[in-house]
C-alpha positions as a printed Julia matrix, in Angstrom:
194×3 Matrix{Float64}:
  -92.76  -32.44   31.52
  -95.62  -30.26   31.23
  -98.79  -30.86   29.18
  -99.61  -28.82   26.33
 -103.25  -27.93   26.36
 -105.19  -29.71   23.49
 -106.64  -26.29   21.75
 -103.07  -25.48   21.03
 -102.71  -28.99   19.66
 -105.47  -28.24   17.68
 -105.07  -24.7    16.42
 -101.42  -26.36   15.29
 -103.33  -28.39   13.05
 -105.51  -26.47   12.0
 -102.69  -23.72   10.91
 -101.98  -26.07    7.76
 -105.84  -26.27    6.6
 -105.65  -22.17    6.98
 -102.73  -21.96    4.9
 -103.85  -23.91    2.47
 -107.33  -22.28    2.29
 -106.15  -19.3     0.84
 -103.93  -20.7    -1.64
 -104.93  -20.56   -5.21
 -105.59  -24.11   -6.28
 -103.64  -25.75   -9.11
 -106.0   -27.79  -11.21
 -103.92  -29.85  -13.79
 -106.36  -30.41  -17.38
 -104.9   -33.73  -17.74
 -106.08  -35.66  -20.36
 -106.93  -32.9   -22.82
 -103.36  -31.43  -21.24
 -101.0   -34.21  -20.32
  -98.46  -32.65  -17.88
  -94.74  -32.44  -19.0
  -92.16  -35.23  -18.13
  -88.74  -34.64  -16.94
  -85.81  -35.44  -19.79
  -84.34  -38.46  -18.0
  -88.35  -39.79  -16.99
  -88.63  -43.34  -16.85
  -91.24  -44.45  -19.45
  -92.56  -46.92  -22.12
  -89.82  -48.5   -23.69
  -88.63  -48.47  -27.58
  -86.68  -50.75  -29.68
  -84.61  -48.08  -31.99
  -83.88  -48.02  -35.26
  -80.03  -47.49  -37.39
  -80.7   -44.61  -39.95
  -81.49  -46.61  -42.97
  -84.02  -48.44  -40.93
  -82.52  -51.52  -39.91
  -83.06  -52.47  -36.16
  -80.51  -52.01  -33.82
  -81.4   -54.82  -31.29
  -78.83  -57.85  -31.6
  -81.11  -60.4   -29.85
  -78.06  -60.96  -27.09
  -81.04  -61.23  -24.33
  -78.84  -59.08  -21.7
  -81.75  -57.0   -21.14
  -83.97  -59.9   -20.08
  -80.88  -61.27  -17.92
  -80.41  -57.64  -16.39
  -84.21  -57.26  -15.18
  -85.17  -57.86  -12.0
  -88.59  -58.15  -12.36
  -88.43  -61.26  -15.59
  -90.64  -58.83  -17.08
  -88.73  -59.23  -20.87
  -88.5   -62.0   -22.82
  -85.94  -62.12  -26.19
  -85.6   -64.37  -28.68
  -82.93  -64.3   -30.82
  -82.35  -65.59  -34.28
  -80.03  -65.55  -37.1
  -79.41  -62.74  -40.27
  -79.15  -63.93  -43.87
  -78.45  -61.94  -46.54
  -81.49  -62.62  -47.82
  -83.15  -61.49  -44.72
  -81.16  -59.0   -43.1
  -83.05  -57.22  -39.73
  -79.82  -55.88  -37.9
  -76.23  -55.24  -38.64
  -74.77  -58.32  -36.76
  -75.04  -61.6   -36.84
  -78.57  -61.86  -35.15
  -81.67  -59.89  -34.32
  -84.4   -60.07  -31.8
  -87.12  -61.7   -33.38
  -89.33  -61.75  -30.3
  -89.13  -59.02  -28.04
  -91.87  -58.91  -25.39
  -92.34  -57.13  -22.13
  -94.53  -57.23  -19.69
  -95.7   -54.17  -18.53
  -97.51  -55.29  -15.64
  -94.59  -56.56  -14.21
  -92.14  -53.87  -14.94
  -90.92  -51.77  -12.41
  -89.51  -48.87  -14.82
  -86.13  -49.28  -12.75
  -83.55  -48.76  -16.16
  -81.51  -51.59  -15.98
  -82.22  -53.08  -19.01
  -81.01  -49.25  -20.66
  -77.84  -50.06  -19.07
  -77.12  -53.75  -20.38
  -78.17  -53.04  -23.9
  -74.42  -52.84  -25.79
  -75.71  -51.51  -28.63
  -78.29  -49.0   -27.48
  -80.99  -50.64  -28.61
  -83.57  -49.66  -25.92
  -84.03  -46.53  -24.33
  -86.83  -45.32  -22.39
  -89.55  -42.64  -23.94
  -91.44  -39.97  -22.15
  -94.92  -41.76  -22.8
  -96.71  -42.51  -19.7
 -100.04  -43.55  -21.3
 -100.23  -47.52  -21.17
 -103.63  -48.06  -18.98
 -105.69  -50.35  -20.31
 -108.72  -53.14  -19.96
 -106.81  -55.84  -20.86
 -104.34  -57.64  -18.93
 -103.1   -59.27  -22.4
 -102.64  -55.99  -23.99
 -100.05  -54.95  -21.39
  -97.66  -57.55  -22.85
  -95.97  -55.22  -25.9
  -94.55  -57.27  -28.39
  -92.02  -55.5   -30.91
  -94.88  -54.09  -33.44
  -95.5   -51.93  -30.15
  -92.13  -51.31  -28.68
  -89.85  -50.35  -32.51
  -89.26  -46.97  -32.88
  -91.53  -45.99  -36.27
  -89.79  -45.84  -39.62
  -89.16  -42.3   -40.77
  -89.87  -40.8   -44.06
  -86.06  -41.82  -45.31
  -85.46  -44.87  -43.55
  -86.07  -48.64  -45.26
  -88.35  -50.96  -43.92
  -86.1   -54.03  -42.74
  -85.39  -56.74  -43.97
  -83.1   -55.19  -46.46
  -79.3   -55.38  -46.82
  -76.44  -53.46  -45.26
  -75.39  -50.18  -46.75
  -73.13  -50.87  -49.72
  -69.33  -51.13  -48.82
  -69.99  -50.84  -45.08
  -69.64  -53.33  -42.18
  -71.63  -53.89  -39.22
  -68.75  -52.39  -37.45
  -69.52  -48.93  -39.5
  -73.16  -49.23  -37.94
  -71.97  -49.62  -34.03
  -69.83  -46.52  -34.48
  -72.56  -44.69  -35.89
  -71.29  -44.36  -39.71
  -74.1   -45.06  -41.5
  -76.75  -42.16  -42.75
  -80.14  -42.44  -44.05
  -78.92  -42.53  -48.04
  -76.58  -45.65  -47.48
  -73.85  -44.03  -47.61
  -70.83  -45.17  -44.71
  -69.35  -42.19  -44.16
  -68.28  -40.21  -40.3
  -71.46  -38.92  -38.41
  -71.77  -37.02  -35.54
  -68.91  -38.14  -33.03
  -65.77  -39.35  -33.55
  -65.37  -43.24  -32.24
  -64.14  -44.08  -29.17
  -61.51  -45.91  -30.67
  -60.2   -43.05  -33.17
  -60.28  -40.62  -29.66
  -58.15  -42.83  -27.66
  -55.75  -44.0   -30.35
  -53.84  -40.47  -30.85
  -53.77  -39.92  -27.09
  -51.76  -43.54  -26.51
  -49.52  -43.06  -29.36
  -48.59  -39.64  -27.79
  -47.5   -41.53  -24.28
């Protein structure tokens, strides 16, 4: 096999510093013009929020089970009607995790059953502090808007925490259809038709 002389293997390397030479460069402003994320981006994490402000986070822990890393920790603990956080029977009343061992892989999205965490666009968590990594739920709780009630507070009146799962409940109290139908009412006519 014949030897290629090395000032072709050179001028071959060389051809990609050319063609980049002449290129106009690309200079990103980034933090007085963060870049835009992709819709689906893996970012910080959020603990949402039912309409009238109650959380939606059942304290079931399958999020901390699901995660590879351990980097979640839940603790669960039981409603009263006095003190009412969630719809169900329980809330999380410690939610932690640990950003610094996260690995932003999603699985904890898909073992939440009620859809409590989802993943934002914000990409902004450097810090200092190796303690201030470790986002407790004051950090991770979606913010309360202008119509919503700050939990603990009771149910909307006449509803059930069934009307909350299928996404019945608005921001006024009242339980009354939003948005989709439930899976349930979908599927119902269909079998009844067979």
């Amino acid at each position: 096999m014949p030897k290629r002389p090395h000032l072709i293997d050179a001028l071959a390397g060389f051809g990609v510093t050319f063609k980049t030479m002449f290129k106009k460069p690309i200079t990103e402003q980034y933090p007085e013009e963060p870049g835009a994320t992709a819709q689906r981006y893996h970012g910080r994490h959020q603990l949402n929020r039912y309409e009238d402000g109650l959380e939606k986070c059942i304290g079931c822990e399958l999020c901390a089970w699901a995660c590879p890393a351990d980097a979640i920790f839940v603790e669960g603990a039981d409603n009263t009607e006095a003190e009412r956080f969630s719809p169900g029977e329980r809330y999380g009343q410690v939610y932690q995790i640990n950003y610094l061992r996260c690995i932003g892989c999603g699985l904890c999205i898909e073992a939440c059953p009620t859809r409590a965490l989802t993943m934002t666009n914000d990409y902004e968590m450097a810090d200092d502090n190796r303690s201030d990594l470790i986002y407790g739920k004051d950090k991770l709780l979606a913010p309360l808007q202008p119509d919503m009630t700050a939990p603990p507070h009771a149910m909307a009146a006449g509803s059930t925490d069934e009307d909350y799962y299928r996404g019945n409940i608005r921001s006024d109290g009242l339980a009354t259809p939003l948005g989709m139908p439930s899976v349930r009412s979908s599927v119902t006519p269909k079998r009844a038709a067979l």
